[in-house]
Coordinates of C-alpha atoms and ligand atoms in Angstrom, one line a residue:
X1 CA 52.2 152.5 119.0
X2 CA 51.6 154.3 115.8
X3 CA 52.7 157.3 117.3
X4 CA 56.0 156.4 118.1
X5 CA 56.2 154.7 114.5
X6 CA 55.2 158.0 112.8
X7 CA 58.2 160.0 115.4
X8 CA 60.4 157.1 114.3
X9 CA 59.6 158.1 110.4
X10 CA 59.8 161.7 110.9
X11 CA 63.5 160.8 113.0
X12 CA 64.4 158.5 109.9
X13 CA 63.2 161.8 107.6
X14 CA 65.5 163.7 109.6
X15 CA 68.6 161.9 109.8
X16 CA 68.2 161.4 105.7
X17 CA 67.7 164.9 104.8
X18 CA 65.8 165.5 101.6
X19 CA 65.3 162.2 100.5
X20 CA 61.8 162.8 99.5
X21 CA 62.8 166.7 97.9
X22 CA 65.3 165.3 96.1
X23 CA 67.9 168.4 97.6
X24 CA 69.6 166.4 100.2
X25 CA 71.5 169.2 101.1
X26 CA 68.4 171.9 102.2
X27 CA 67.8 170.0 104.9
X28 CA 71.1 169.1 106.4
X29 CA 72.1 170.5 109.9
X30 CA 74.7 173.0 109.6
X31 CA 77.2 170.1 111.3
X32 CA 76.1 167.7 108.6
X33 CA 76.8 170.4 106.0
X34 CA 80.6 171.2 107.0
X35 CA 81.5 167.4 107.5
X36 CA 80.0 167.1 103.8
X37 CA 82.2 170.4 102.4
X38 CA 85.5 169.2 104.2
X39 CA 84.6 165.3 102.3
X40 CA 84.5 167.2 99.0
X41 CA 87.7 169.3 99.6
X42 CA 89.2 166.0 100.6
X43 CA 88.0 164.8 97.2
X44 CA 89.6 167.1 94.7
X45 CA 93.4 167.1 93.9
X46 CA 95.7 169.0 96.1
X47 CA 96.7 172.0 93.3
X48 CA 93.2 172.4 93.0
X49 CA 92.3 173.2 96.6
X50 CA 91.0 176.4 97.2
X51 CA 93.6 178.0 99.5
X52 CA 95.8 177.3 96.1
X53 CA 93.5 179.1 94.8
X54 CA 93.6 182.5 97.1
X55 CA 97.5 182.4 97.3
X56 CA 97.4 182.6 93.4
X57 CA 94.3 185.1 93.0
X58 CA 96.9 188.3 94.1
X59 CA 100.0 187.3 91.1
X60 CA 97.3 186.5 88.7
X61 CA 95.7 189.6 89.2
X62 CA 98.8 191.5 89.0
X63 CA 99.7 189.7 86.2
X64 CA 96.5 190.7 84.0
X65 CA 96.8 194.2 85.4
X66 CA 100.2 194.7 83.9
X67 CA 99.0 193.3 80.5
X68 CA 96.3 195.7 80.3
X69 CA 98.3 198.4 81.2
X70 CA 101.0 197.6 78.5
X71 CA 97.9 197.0 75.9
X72 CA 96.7 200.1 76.5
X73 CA 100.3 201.7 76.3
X74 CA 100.9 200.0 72.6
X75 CA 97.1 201.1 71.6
X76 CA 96.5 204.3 73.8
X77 CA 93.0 203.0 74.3
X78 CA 91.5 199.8 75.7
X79 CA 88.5 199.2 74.0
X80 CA 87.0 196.4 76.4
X81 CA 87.9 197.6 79.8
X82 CA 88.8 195.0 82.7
X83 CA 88.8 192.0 80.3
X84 CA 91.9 190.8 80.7
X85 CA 91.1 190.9 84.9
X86 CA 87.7 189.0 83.5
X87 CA 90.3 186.5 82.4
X88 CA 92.0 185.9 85.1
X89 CA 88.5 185.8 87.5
X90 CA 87.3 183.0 85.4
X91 CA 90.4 181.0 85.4
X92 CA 90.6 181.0 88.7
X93 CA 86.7 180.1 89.3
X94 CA 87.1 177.0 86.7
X95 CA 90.0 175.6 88.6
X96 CA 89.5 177.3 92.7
X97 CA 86.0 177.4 93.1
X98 CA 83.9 180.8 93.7
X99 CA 86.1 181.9 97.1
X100 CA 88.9 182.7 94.9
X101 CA 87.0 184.0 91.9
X102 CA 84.9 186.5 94.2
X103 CA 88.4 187.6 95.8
X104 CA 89.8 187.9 92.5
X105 CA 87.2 190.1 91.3
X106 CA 87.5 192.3 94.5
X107 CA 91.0 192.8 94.0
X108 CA 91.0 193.7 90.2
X109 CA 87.7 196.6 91.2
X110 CA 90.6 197.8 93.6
X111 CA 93.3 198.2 90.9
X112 CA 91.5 199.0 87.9
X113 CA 90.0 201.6 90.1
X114 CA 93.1 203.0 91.1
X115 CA 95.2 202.5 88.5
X116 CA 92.8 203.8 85.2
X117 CA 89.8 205.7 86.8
X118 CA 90.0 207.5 90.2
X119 CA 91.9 210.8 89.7
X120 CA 96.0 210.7 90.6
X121 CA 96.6 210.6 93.9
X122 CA 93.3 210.1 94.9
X123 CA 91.8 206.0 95.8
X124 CA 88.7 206.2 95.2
X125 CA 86.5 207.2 92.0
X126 CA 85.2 210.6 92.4
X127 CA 81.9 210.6 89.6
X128 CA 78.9 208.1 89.3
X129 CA 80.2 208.6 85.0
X130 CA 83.7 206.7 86.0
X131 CA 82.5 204.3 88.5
X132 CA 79.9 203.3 85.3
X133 CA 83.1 202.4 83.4
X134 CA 84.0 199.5 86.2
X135 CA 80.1 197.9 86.2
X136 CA 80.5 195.7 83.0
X137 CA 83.7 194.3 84.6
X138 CA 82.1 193.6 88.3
X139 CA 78.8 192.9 86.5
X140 CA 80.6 190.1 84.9
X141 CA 82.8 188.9 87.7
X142 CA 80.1 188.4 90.1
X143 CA 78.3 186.2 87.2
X144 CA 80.8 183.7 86.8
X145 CA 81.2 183.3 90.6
X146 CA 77.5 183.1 90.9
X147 CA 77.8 180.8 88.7
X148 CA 80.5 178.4 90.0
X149 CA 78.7 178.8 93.5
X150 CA 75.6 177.0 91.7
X151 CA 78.0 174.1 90.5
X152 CA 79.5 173.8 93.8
X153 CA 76.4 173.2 95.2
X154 CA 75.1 171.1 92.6
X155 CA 78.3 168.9 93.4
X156 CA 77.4 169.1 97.1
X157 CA 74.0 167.9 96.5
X158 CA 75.3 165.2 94.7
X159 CA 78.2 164.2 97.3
X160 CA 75.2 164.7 99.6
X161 CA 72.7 162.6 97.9
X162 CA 75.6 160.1 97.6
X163 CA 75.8 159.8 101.2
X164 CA 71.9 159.4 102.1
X165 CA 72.3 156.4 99.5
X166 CA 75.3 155.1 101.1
X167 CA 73.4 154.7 104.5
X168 CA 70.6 153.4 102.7
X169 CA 73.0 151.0 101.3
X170 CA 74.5 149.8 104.9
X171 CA 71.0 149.7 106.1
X172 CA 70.2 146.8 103.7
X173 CA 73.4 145.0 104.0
X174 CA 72.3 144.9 108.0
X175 CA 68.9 144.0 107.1
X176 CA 69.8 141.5 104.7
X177 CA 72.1 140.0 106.7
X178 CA 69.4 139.8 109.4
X179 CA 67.0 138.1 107.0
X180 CA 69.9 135.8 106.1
X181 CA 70.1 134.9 109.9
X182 CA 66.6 134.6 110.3
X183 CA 66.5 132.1 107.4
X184 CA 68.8 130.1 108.0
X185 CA 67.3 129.5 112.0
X186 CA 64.4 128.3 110.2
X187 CA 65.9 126.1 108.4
X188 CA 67.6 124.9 110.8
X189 CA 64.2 124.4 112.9
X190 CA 62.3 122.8 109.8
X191 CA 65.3 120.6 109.9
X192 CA 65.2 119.6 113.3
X193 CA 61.8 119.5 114.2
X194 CA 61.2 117.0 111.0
X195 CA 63.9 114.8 112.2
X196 CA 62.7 114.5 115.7
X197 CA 58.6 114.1 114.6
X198 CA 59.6 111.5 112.1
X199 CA 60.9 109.1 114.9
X200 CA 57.4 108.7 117.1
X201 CA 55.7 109.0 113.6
X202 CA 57.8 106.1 112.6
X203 CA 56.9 103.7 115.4
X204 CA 53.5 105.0 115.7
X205 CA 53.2 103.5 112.3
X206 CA 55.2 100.5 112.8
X207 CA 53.1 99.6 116.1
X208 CA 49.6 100.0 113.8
X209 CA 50.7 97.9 111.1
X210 CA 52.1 95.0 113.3
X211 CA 48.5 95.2 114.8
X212 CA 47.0 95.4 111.3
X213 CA 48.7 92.4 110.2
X214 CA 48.1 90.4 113.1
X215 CA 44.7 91.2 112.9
X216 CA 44.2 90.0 109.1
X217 CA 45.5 86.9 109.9
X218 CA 42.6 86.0 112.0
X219 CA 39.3 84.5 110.2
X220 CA 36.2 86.0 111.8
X221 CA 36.2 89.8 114.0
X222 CA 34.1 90.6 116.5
X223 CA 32.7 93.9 116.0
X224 CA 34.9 95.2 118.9
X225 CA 38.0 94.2 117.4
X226 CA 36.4 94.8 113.9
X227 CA 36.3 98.5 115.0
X228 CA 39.8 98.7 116.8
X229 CA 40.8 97.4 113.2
X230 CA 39.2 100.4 110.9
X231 CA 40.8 102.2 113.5
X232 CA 44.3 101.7 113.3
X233 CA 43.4 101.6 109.8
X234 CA 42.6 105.0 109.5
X235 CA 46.2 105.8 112.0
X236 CA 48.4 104.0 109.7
X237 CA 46.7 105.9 106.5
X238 CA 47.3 109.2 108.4
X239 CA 50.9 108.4 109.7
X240 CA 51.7 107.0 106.2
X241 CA 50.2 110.7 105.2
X242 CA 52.3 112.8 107.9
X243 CA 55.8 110.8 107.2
X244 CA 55.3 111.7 103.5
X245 CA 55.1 115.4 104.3
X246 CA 57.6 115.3 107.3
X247 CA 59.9 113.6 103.7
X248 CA 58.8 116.9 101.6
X249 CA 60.2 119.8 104.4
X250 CA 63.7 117.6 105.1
X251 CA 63.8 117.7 101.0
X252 CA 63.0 121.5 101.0
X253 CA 65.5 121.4 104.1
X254 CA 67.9 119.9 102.6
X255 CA 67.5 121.6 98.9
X256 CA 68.1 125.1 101.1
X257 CA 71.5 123.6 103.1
X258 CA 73.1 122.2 99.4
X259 CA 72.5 118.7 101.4
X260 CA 70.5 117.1 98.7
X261 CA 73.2 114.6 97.3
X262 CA 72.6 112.4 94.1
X263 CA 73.7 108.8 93.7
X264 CA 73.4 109.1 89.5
X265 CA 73.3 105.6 87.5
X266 CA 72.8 104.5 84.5
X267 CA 68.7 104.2 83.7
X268 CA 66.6 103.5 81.6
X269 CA 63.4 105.8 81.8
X270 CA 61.2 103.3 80.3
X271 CA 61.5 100.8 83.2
X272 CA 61.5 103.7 85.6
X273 CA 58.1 105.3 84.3
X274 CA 56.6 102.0 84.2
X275 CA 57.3 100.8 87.5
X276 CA 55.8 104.1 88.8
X277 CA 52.8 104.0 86.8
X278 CA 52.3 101.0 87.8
X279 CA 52.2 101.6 91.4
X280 CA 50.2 104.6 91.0
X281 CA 47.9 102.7 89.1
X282 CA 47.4 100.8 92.2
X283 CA 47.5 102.9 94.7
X284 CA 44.8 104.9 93.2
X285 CA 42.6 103.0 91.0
X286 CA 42.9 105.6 88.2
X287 CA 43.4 104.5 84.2
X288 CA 47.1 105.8 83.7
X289 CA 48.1 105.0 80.2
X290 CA 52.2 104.7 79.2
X291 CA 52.9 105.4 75.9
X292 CA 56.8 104.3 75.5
X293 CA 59.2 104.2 72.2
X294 CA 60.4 100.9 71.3
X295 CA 64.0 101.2 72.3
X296 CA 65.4 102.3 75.8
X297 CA 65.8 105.9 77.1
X298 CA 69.5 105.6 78.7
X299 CA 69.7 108.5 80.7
X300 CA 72.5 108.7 84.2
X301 CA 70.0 109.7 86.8
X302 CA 69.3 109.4 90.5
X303 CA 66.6 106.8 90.2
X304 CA 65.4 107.2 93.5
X305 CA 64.9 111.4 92.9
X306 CA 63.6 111.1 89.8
X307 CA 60.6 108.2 90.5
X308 CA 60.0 111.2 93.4
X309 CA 59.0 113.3 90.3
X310 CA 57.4 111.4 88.7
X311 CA 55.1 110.1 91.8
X312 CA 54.7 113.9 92.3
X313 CA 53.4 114.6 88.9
X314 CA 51.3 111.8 88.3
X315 CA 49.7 112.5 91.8
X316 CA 49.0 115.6 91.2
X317 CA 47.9 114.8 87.8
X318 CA 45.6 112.5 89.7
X319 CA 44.5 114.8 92.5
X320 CA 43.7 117.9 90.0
X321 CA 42.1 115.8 87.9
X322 CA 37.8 114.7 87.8
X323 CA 37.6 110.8 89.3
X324 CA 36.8 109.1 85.8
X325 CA 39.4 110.9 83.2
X326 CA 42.8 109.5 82.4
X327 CA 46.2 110.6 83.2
X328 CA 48.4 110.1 80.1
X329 CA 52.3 109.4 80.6
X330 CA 54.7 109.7 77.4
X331 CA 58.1 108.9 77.1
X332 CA 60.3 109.7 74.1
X333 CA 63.6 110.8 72.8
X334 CA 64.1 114.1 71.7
X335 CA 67.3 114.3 69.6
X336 CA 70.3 114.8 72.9
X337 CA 67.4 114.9 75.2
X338 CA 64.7 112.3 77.1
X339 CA 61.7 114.2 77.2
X340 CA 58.8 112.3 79.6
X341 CA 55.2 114.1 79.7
X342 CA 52.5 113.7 82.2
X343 CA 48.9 114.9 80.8
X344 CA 45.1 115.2 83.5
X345 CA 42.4 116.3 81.8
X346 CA 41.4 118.7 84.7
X347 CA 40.9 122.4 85.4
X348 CA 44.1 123.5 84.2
X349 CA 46.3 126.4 85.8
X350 CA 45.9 130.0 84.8
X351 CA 49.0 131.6 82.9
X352 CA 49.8 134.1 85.6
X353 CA 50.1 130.9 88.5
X354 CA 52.3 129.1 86.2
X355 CA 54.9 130.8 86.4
X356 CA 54.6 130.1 90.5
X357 CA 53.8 126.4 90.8
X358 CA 57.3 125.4 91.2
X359 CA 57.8 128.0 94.1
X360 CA 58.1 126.8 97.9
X361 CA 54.4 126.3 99.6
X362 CA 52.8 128.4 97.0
X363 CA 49.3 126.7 96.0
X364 CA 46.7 128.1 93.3
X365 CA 43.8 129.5 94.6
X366 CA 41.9 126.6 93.5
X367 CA 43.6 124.0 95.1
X368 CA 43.9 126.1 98.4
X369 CA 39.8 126.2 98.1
X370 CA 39.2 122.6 97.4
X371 CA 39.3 120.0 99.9
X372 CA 43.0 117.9 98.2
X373 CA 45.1 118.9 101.1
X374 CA 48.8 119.5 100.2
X375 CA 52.1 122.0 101.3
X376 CA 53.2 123.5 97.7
X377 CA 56.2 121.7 98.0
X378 CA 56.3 119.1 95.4
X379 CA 56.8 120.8 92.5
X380 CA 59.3 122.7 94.1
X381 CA 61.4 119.6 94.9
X382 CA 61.0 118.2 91.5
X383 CA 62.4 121.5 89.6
X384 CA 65.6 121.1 92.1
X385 CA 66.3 117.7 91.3
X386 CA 65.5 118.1 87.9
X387 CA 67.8 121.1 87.6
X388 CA 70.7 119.2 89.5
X389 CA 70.1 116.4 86.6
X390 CA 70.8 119.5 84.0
X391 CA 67.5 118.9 82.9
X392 CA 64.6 121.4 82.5
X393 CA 60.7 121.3 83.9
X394 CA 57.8 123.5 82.8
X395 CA 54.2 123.0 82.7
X396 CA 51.7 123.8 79.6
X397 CA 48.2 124.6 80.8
X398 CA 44.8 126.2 79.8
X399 CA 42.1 126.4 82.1
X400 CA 39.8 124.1 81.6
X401 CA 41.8 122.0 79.1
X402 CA 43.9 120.0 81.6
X403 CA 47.2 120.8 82.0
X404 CA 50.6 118.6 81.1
X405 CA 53.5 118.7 82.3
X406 CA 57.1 117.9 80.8
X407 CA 60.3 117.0 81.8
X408 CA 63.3 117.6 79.9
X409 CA 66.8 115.5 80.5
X410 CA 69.6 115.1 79.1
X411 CA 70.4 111.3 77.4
X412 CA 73.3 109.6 78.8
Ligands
LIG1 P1 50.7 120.3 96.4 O1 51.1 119.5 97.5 O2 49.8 121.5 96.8 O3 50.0 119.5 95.3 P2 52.7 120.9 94.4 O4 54.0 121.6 94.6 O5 52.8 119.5 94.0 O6 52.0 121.0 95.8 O7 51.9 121.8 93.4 C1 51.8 123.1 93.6 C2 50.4 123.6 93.1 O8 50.4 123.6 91.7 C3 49.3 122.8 93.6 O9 48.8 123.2 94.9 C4 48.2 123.1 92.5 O10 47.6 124.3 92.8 C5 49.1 123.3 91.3 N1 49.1 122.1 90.5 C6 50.1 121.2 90.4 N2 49.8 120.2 89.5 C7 48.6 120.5 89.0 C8 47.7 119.9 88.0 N3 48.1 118.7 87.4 N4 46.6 120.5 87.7 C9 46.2 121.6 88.3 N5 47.0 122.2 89.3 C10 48.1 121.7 89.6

């Protein structure tokens, strides 16, 4: 297995030459390399190409010849041989690349030979002293097509490099896209599978309770029945425990589809706060103290979504929390904003998990050691449909100073 995923690197390595040199271009097959050159001809202008440039290399050669022949006529001596010819080789390297400029240096060795240093009638030079005379001029020439050969390269490279990136590119749009899939099947799947557990969970629960109540409406148990009772006791406390998490994922669910809808009215916090205090307070048999201002907080809110945040905080307030220390709820106005607080005096959360308490499923490492069972999902769900309120959530905390939590909205 891994050594078919180390020939499926070195395959990958291949077929994107040089990404790890950094010179894409050394290690392109020679196929690779003349699909890449005809992309770049196909990229520069059409005067520029270089068969412009070849056709033009002869009458710009020509042309410089017959200027430094009429120079040297008006001064009888040329004082910087073949410089004119130099000209016209680096002209024609700028503008056509190094095929003309090489050709154009050929050509101008020809005539200058023939036409200022090999004896008349005669082709070629004769003497190592004259053929000296032309070195400077080829010297030179063969520089500056050196030289654009380096930049032509360079560009190649970087046309090359550009193409390694654009597969990289498509390669992620795939992946992405499979991800994307992949996602949204679970979702779909979370969806599904929460919709059809809730139903036997439902009746499950229902059946218990009808038995429950009957039961409590008798005077005197025998032990038999006394234990059928603790029994169903215990099922309705874990059903009631399962429906509330089967709730949570068909929030998250629906948070991920955009199906999360609002029904906003107008509410006063105070009367929302208390009634969920108050419940807590029974459901838990913790001290939760309210501290409220005198006059209402009118805010336009999903009642319903926002008691669901403030039954998550004040549970986990209580679940984080030691058995005998209070859970504090304030709730004041804060110039255009209602700003409600929820204080434990518990462990607290180290900075660096802040910042991820109010992802999907992610749980501190203390919670995920201790024994209070939970997804990771509340907080999550409470930042969404605080956000969809306009309204911000954030959490102040130092370990071993409790930790509070606030709640920002905006006032009606
Ligand atoms: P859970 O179901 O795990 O409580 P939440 O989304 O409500 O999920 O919270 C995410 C995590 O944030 C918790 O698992 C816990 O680690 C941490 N957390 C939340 N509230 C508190 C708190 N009041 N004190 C300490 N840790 C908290």
């Amino acid at each position: 297995m891994r050594a078919r995923q180390s020939s499926i690197d070195a395959n990958r390595q291949r077929q994107r030459p040089g990404s790890r040199t950094g010179h894409p271009l050394k290690l392109m097959s020679f196929e690779q390399r003349a699909e890449l050159r005809k992309r770049y001809v196909r990229n520069i202008p059409r005067w520029r190409q270089p068969v412009v440039g070849y056709v033009l290399c002869i009458p710009l050669v020509v042309r410089a010849l017959m200027t430094t022949l009429s120079v040297e006529h008006m001064l009888h001596h040329f004082y910087v041989f073949g410089s004119i010819e130099f000209l016209a080789v680096l002209f024609l390297a700028i503008f056509w690349g190094v095929g003309p400029a090489f050709s154009a240096v050929l050509v101008s060795t020809l005539l200058l030979d023939y036409f200022f240093i090999a004896t008349p009638g005669k082709f070629w030079v004769q003497s190592w002293e004259d053929a000296i005379q032309l070195l400077p001029f080829i010297v030179a020439g063969i520089t500056i097509a050196i030289i654009t050969a380096q930049r032509e390269r360079a560009r190649l490279n970087a046309l090359a490099a550009e193409h390694v990136l654009e597969s990289y590119a498509q390669e992620l749009e795939v992946s992405n896209q499979k991800l994307d899939d992949a996602n949204q099947m679970k979702d779909r799947f979370l969806s599904i599978a929460s919709h059809e557990l809730k139903t036997p969970i439902t009746t499950i629960r229902g059946q218990a309770q009808l038995i429950l109540r009957r039961l409590s409406k008798q005077k005197e148990l025998s032990p038999e029945l006394e234990s059928i009772r603790s029994t169903l006791a215990r099922i309705n406390e874990q059903t009631t425990r399962l429906t509330l998490l089967i709730d949570e994922l068909l929030d998250v669910s629906s948070i991920r589809t955009g199906k999360m809808e609002l029904r906003k009215r107008r509410c006063d916090l105070r009367e929302l706060c208390s009634e969920v205090v108050n419940d807590q307070q029974l459901l838990t048999g913790r001290t939760i103290t309210l501290d409220l201002p005198s006059t209402p907080v009118e805010t336009h809110v999903d009642s319903d979504r926002l008691a669901q945040v403030m039954v998550n905080l004040i549970g986990n307030a209580v679940k984080y929390s030691p058995e005998g220390s209070p859970v504090e709820v304030h709730v004041c106005q804060n110039g255009e904003h209602a700003l409600i607080s929820v204080r434990d005096h518990g462990s607290g959360i180290d900075k660096d998990q802040q910042e991820h308490i109010f992802e999907s499923f992610y749980r501190t490492p203390d919670a995920e050691a201790s024994s209070k069972r939970g997804l990771g999902l509340g907080l999550a769900i409470s930042k969404d449909i605080v956000e969809r309120h306009r309204g911000r959530i954030w959490c102040e905390s130092e370990p071993g100073q409790g930790s509070t939590f606030f709640v920002e909205l905006p006032l009606r």
